[in-house]
XYZ file of N, CA and C in Angstrom:
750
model
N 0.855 -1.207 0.000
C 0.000 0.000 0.000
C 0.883 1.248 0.000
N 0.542 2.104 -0.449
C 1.428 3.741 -0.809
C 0.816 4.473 -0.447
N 1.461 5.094 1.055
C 0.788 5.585 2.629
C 2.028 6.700 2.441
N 1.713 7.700 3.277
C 2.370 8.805 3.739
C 2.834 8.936 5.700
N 3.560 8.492 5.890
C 4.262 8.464 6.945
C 3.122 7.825 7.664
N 2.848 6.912 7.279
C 2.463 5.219 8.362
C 3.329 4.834 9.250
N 2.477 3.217 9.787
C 3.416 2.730 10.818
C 5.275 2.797 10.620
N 5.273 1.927 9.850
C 6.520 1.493 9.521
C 7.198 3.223 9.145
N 7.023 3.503 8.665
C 7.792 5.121 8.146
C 7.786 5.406 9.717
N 7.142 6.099 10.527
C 7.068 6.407 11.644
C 7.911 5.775 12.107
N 8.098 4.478 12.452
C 9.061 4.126 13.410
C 10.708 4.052 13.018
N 10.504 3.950 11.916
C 12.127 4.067 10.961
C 12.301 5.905 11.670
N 11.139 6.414 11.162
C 11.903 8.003 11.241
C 12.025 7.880 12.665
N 11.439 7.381 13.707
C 12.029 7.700 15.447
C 13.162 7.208 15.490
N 13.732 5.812 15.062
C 14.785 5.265 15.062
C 16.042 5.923 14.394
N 15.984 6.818 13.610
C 16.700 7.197 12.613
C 17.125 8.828 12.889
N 15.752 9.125 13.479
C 15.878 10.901 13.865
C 15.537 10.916 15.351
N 15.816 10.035 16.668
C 15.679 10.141 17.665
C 15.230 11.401 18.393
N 14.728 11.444 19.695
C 14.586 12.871 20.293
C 15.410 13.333 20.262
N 15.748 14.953 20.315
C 17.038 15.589 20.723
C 18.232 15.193 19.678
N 17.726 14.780 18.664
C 18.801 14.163 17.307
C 18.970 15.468 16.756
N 20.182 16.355 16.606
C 20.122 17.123 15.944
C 21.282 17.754 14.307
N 20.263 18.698 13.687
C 21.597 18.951 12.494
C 22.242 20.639 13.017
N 21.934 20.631 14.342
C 22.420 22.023 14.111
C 21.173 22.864 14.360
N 19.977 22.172 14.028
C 18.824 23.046 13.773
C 18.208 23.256 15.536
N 18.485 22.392 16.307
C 18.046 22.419 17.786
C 18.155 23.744 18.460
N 19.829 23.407 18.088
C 20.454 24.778 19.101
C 20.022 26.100 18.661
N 20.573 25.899 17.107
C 19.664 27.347 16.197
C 18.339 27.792 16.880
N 17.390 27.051 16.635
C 15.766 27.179 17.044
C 15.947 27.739 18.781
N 16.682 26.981 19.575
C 16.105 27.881 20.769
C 17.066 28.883 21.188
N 18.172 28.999 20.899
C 19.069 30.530 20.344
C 17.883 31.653 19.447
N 17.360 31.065 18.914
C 16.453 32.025 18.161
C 15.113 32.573 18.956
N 14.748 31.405 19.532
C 13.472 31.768 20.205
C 13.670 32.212 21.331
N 14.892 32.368 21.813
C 15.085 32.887 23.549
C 14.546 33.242 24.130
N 14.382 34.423 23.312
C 13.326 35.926 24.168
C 11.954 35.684 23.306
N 11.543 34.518 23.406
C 9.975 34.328 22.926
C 9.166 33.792 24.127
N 7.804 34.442 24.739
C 7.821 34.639 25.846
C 6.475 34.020 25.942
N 5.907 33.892 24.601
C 4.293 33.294 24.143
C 4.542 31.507 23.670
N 3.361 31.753 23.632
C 2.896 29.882 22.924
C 3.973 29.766 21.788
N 4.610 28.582 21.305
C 4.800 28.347 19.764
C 4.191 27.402 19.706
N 4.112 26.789 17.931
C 3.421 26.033 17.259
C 4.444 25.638 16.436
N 4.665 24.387 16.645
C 4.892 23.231 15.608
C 4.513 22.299 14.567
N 3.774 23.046 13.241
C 3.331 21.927 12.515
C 4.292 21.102 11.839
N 3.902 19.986 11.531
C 4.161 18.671 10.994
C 5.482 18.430 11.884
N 5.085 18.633 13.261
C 5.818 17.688 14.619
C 6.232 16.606 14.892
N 5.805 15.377 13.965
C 6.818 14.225 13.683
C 6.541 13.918 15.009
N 7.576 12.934 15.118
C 7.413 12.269 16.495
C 8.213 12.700 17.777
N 8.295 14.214 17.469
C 8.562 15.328 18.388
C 10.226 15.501 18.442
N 10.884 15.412 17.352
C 12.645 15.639 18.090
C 12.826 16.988 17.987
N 12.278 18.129 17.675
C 12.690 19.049 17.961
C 11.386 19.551 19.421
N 9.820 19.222 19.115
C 9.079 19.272 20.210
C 9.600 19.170 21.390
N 9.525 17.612 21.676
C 10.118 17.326 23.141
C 11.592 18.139 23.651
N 12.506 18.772 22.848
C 13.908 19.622 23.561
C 13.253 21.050 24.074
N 12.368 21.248 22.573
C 11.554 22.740 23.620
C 10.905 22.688 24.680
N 9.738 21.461 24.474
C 9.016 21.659 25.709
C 10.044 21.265 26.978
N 11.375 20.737 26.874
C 12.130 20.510 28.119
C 12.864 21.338 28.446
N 13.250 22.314 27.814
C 13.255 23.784 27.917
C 12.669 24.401 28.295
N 11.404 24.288 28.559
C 10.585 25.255 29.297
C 10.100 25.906 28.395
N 9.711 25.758 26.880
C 9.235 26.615 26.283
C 7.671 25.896 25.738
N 6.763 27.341 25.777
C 5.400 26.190 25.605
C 5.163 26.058 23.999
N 4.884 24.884 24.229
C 4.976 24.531 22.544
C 3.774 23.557 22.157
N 2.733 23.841 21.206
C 1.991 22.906 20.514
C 1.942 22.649 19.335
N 1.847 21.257 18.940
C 2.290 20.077 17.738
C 0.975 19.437 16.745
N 1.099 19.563 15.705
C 0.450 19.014 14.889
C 0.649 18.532 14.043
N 0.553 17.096 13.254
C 0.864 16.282 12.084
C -0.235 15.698 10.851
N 0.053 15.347 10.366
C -1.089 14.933 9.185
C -1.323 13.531 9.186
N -0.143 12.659 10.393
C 0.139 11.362 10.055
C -0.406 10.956 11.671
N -1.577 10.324 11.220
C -1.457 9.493 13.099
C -0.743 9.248 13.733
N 0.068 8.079 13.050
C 0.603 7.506 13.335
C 2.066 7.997 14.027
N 2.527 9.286 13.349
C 3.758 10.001 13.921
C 3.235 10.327 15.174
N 1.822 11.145 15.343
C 1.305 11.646 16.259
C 1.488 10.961 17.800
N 0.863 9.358 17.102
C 1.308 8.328 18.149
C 2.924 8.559 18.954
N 3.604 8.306 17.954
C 4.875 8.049 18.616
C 5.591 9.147 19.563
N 4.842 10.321 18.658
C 5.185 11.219 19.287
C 4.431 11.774 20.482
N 3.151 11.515 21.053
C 2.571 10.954 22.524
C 3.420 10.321 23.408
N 3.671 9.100 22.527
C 4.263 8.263 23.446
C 5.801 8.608 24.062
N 6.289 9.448 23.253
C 7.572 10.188 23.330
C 7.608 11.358 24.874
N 6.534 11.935 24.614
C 6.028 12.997 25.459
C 5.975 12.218 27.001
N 5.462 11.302 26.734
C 3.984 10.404 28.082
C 5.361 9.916 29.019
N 6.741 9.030 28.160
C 7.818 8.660 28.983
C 8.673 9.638 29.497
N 8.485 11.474 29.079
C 9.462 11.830 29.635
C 8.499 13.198 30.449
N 7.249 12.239 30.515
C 6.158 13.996 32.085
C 5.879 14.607 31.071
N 5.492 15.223 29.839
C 5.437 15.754 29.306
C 3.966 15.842 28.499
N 2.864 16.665 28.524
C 1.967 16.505 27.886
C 1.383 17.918 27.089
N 1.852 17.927 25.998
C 1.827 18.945 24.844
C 0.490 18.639 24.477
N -0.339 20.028 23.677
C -1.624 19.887 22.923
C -0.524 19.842 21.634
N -1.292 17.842 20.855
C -1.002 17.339 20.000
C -2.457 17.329 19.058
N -2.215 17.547 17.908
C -3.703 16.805 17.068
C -3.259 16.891 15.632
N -4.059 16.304 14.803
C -4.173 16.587 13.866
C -4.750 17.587 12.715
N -3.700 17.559 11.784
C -3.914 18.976 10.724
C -3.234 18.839 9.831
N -3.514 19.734 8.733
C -2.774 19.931 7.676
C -2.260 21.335 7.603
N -0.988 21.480 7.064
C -0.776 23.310 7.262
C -1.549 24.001 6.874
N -1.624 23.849 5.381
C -2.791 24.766 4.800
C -4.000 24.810 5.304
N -4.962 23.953 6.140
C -5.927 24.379 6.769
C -6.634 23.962 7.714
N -5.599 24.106 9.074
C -5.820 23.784 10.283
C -6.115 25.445 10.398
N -7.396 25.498 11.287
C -7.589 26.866 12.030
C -8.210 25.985 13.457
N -7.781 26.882 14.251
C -7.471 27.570 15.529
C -7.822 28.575 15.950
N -8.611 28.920 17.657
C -8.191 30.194 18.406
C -7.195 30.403 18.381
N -6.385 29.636 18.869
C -4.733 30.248 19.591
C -4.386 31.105 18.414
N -3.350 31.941 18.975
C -2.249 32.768 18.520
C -0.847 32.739 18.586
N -0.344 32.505 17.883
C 0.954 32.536 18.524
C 1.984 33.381 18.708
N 3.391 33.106 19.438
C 4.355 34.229 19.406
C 5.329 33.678 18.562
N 5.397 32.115 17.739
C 6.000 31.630 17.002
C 5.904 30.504 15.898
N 6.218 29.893 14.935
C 5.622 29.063 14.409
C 6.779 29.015 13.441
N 7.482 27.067 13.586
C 8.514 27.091 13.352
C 8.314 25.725 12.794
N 9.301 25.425 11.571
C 9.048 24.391 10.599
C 10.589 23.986 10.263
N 11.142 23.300 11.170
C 12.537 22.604 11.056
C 13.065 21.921 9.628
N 14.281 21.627 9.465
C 14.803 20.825 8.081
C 13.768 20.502 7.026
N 13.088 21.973 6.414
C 12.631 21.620 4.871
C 11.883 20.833 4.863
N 10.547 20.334 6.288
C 9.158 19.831 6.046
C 8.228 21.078 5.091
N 8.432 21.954 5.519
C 7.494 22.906 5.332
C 7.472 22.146 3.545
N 8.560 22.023 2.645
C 8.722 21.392 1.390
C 7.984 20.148 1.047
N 7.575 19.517 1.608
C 5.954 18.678 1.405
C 4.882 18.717 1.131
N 4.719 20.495 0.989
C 3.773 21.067 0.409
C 4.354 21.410 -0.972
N 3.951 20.055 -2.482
C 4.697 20.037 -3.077
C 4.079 20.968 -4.270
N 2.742 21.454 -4.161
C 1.905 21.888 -5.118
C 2.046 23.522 -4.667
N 2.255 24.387 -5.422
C 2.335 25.995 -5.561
C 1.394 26.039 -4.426
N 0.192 26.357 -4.722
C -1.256 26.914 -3.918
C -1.552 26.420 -2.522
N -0.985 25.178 -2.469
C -0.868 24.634 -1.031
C -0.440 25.132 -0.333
N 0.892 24.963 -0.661
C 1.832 25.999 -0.095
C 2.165 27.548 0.245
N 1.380 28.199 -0.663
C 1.100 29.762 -0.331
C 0.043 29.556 0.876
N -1.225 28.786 0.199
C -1.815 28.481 1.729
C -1.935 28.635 3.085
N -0.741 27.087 3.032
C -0.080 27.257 4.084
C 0.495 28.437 4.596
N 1.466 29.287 4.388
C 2.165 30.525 4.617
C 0.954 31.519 5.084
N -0.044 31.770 4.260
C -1.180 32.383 4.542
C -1.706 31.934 6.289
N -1.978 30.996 5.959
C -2.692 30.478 7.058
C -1.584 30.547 8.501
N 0.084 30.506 8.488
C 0.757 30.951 9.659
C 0.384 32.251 10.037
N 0.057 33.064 8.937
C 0.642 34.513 9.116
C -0.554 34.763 9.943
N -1.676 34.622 9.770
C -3.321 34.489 9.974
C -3.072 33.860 11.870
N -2.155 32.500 12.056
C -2.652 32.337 13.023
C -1.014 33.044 14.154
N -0.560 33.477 13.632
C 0.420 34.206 14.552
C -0.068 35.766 15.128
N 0.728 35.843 16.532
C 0.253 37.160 16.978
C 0.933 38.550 16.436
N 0.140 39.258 16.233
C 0.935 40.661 15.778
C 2.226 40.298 16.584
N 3.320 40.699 15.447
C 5.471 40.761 16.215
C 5.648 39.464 16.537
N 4.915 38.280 15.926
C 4.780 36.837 16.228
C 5.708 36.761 15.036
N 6.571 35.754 15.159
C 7.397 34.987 14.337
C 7.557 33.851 13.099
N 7.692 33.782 12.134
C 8.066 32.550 11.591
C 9.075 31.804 11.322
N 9.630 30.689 11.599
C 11.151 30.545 11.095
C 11.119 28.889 10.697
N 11.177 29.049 9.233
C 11.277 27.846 8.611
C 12.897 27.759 7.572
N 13.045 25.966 7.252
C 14.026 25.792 6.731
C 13.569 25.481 5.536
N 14.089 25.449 4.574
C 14.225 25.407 3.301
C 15.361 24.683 2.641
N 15.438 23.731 1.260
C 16.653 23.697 0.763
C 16.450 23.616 -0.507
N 17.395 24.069 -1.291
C 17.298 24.059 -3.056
C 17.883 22.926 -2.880
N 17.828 22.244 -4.186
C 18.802 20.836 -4.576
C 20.061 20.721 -5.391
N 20.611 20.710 -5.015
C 22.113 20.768 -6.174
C 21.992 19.920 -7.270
N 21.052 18.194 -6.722
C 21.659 17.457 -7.967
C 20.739 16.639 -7.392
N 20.073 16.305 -8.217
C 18.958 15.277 -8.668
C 18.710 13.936 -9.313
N 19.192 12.863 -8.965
C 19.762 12.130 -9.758
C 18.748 10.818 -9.190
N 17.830 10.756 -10.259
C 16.755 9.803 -10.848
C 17.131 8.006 -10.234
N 16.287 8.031 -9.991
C 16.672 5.887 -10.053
C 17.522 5.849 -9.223
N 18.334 6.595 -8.606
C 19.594 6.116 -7.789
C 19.133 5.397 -6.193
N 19.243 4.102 -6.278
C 18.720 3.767 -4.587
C 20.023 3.621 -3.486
N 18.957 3.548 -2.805
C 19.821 3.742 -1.407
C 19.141 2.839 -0.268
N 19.866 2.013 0.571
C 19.113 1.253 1.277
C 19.838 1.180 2.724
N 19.199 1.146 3.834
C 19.583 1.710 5.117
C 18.676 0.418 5.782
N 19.462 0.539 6.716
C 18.864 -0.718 8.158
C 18.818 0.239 9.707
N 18.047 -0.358 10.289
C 17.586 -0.437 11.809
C 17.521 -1.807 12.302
N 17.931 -1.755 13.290
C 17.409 -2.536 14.585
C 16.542 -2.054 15.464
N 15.185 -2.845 15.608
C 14.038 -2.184 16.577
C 14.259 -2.619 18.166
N 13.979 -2.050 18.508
C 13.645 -2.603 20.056
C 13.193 -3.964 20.199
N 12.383 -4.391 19.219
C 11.731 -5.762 19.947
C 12.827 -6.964 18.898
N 13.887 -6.445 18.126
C 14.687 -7.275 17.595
C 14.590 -7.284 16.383
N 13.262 -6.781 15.697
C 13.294 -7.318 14.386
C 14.185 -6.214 13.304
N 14.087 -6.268 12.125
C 15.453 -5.567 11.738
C 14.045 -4.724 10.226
N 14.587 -3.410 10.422
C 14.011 -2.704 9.480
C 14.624 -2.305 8.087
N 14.660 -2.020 7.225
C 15.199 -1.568 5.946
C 14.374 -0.433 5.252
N 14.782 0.537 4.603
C 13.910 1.506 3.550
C 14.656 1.293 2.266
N 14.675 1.128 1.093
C 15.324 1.317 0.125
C 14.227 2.597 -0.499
N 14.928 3.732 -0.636
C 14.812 4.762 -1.300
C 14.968 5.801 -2.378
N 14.707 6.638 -3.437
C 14.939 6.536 -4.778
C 14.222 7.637 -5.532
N 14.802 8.181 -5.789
C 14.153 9.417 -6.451
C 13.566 9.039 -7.688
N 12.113 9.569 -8.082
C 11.950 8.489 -9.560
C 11.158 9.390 -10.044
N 11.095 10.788 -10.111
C 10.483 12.004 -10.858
C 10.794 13.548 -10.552
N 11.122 14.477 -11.292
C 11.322 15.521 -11.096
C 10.574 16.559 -12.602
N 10.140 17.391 -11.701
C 9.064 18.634 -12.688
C 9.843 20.115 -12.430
N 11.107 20.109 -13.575
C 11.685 21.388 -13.253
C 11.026 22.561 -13.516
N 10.076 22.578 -13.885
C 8.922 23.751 -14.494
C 8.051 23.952 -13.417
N 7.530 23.153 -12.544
C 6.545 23.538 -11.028
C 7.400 23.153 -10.289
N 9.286 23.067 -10.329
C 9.738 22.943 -8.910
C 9.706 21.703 -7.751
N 9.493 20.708 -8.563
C 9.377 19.235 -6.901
C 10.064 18.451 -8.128
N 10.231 17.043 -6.966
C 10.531 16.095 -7.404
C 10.063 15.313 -6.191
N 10.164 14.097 -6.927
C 8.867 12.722 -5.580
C 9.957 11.537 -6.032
N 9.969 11.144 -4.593
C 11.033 10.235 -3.642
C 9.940 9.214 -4.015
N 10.671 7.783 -3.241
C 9.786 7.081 -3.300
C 10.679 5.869 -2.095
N 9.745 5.473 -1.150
C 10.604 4.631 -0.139
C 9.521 3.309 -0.215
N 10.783 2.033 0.455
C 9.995 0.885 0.358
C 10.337 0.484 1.309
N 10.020 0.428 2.485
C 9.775 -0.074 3.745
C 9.654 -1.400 4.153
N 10.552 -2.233 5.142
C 10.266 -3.227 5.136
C 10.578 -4.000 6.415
N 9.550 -4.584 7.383
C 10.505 -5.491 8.134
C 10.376 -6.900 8.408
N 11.472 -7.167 8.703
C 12.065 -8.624 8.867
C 12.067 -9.320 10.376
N 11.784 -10.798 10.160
C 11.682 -10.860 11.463
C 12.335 -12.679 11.562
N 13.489 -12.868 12.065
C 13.826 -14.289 12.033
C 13.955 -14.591 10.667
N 14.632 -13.805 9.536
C 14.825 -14.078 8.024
C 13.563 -14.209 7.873
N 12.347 -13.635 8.157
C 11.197 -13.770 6.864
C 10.782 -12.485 7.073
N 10.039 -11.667 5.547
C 9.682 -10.762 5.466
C 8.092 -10.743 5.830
N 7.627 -9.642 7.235
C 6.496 -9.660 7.496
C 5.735 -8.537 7.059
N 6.203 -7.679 6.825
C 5.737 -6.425 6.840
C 6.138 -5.518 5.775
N 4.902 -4.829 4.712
C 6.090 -4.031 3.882
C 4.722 -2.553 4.108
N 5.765 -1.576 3.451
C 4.913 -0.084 3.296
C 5.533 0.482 2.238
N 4.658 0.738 1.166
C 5.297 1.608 -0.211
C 4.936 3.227 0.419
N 5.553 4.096 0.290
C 5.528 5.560 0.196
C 5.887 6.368 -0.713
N 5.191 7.154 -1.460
C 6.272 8.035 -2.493
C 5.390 9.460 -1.580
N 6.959 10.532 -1.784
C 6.237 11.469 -1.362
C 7.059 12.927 -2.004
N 6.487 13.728 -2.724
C 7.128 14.554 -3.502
C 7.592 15.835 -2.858
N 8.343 16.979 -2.887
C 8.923 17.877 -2.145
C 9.542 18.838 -3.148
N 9.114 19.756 -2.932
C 9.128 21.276 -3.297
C 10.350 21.850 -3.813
N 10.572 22.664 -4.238
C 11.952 23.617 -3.643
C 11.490 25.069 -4.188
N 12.271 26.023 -3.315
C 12.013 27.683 -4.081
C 13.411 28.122 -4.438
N 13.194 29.175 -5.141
C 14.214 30.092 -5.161
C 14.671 30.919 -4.428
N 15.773 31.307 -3.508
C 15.520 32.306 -2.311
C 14.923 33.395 -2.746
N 14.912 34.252 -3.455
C 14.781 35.427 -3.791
C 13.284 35.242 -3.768
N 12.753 34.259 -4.301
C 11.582 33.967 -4.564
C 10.692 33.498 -3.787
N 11.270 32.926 -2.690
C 10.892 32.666 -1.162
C 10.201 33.952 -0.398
N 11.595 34.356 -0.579
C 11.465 36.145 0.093
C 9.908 37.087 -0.310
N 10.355 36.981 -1.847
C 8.939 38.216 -1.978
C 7.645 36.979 -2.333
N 7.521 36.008 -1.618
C 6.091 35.663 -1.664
C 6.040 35.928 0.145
N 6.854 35.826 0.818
C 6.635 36.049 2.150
C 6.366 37.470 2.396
N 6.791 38.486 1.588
C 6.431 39.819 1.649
C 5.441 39.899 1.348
N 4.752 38.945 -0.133
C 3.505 39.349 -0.487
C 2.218 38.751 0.630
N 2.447 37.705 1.256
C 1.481 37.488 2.515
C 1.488 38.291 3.402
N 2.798 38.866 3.427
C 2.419 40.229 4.370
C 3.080 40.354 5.470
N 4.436 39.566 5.383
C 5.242 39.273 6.457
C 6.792 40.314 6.042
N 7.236 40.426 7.468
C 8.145 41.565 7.192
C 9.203 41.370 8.246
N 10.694 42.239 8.334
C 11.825 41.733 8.728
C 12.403 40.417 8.788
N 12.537 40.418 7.232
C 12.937 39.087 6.687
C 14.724 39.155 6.567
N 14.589 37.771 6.980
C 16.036 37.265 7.401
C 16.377 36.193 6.831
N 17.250 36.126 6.018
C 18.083 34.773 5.496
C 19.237 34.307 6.036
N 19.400 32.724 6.547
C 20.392 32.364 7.338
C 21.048 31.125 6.543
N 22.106 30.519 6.510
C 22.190 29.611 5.732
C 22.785 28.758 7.251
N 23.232 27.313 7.061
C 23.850 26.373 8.130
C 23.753 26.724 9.208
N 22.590 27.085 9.785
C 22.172 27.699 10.879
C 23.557 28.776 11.299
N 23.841 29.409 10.520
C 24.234 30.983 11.018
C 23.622 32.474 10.961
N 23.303 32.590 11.578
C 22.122 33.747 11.447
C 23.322 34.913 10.531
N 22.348 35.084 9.598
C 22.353 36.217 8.457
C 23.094 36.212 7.405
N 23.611 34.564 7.291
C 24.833 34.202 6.365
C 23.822 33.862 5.046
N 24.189 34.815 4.244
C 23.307 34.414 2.746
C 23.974 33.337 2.196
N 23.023 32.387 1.883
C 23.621 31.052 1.165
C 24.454 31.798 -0.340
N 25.763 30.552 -0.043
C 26.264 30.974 -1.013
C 26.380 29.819 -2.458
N 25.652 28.874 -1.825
C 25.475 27.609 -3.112
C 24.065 26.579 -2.673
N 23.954 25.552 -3.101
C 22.748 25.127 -2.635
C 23.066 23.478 -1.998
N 23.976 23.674 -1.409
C 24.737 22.702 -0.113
C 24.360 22.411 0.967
N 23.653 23.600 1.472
C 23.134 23.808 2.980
C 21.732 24.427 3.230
N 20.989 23.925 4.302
C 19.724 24.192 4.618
C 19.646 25.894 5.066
N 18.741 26.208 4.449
C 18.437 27.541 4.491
C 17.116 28.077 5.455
N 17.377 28.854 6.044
C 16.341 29.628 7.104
C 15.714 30.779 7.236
N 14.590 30.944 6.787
C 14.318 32.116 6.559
C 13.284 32.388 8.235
N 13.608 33.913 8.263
C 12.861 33.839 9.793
C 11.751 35.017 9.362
N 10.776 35.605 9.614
C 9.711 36.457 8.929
C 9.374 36.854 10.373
N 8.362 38.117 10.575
C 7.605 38.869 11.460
C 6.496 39.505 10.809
N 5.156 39.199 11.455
C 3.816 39.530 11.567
C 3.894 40.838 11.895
């Protein structure tokens, strides 16, 4: 079946991107948010590795995913370490809410899953909408250097209860004219040499142009815009190597 971050995806990504697993982007994010003194919001929260470091920080933070199943893990993530965040489900583009926030932050280039133009303005729309006036945005971004079709790649886990996981993964389309290209993973686990379990996923992902990033974030209406490249605040990317951060104000 060809699912979007199901069981099996879910537990590969906890195993693979642990709590508190970081690229750099951890420390960045609460260096950034220091003096943020309100609620933040985390959509597409995964099974919380950047969630759970804030909320153990002391910073209040609520999470939302599109995938139950992450949702799950990421409960259960919360539940073993005292921790009980407002979790639910949503989609960026059109989860509404009372709350307001003082932040709303989209780690390593999820926000790029919104692989269709209009979604994705959407989405952006719909932060700006639920942040508080001088409320924040700070998402990552990455262009792609090199794209290279059919090429697989295959990775292992060991689970907790013993059995042994695999993804073989593979890029198998790209639309340089609307900007994405769609991955495609094959999930699988093993248990005592027999195969019990499989999960097909393809899931396609975005990219912008910075410049082009910039003035659609102006045109929603967001302002003191900041470009950071390798989590260094204000370092303009100088190739398309490294994850990019743009931070915006309501």
């Amino acid at each position: 079946m060809l699912g979007y971050y199901s069981r099996l995806s879910s537990e590969v990504y906890d195993l693979d991107k642990p709590i508190g697993s970081s690229f750099g982007d951890i420390e960045y994010y609460m260096e950034r948010l220091a003096s943020c003194k309100g609620r933040i919001l985390e959509p597409a929260a995964g099974t919380g590795r950047m969630l759970v470091p804030l909320l153990e920080q002391g910073f209040q933070v609520d999470g939302f995913d599109v995938s139950d199943e992450m949702l799950e893990v990421c409960r259960a993530n919360c539940k073993e370490r005292g921790l009980a965040p407002k979790l639910f489900n949503a989609k960026m583009e059109s989860f509404s809410i009372e709350a307001r926030y003082a932040a709303i932050v989209i780690p390593t280039g999820t926000f790029l899953l919104l692989h269709e133009r209009e979604g994705s303005l959407q989405a952006l729309q719909n932060f700006h909408h639920h942040l508080e006036t001088g409320g924040r945005l700070i998402v990552d971004l990455h262009v792609p250097a090199n794209i290279e079709l059919e090429k697989t790649s295959t990775r292992t886990w060991q689970a907790i209860n013993g059995d042994t996981l695999t993804v073989e993964s593979k890029k198998v389309e790209v639309d340089w004219i609307r900007q994405y290209f769609v991955s495609q993973g094959r999930y699988e686990r093993w248990q005592e040499g027999r195969l019990i379990e499989t999960e097909l996923e393809r899931y396609p992902m975005r990219w912008y142009g910075v410049e082009e990033f910039r003035a659609i974030l102006e045109k929603v209406g967001f302002s003191n815009i900041s470009i950071s490249t390798g989590y260094q605040f204000g370092k303009y990317p100088p190739n398309a190597d490294a994850i990019i951060t743009f931070e915006a104000t309501k």
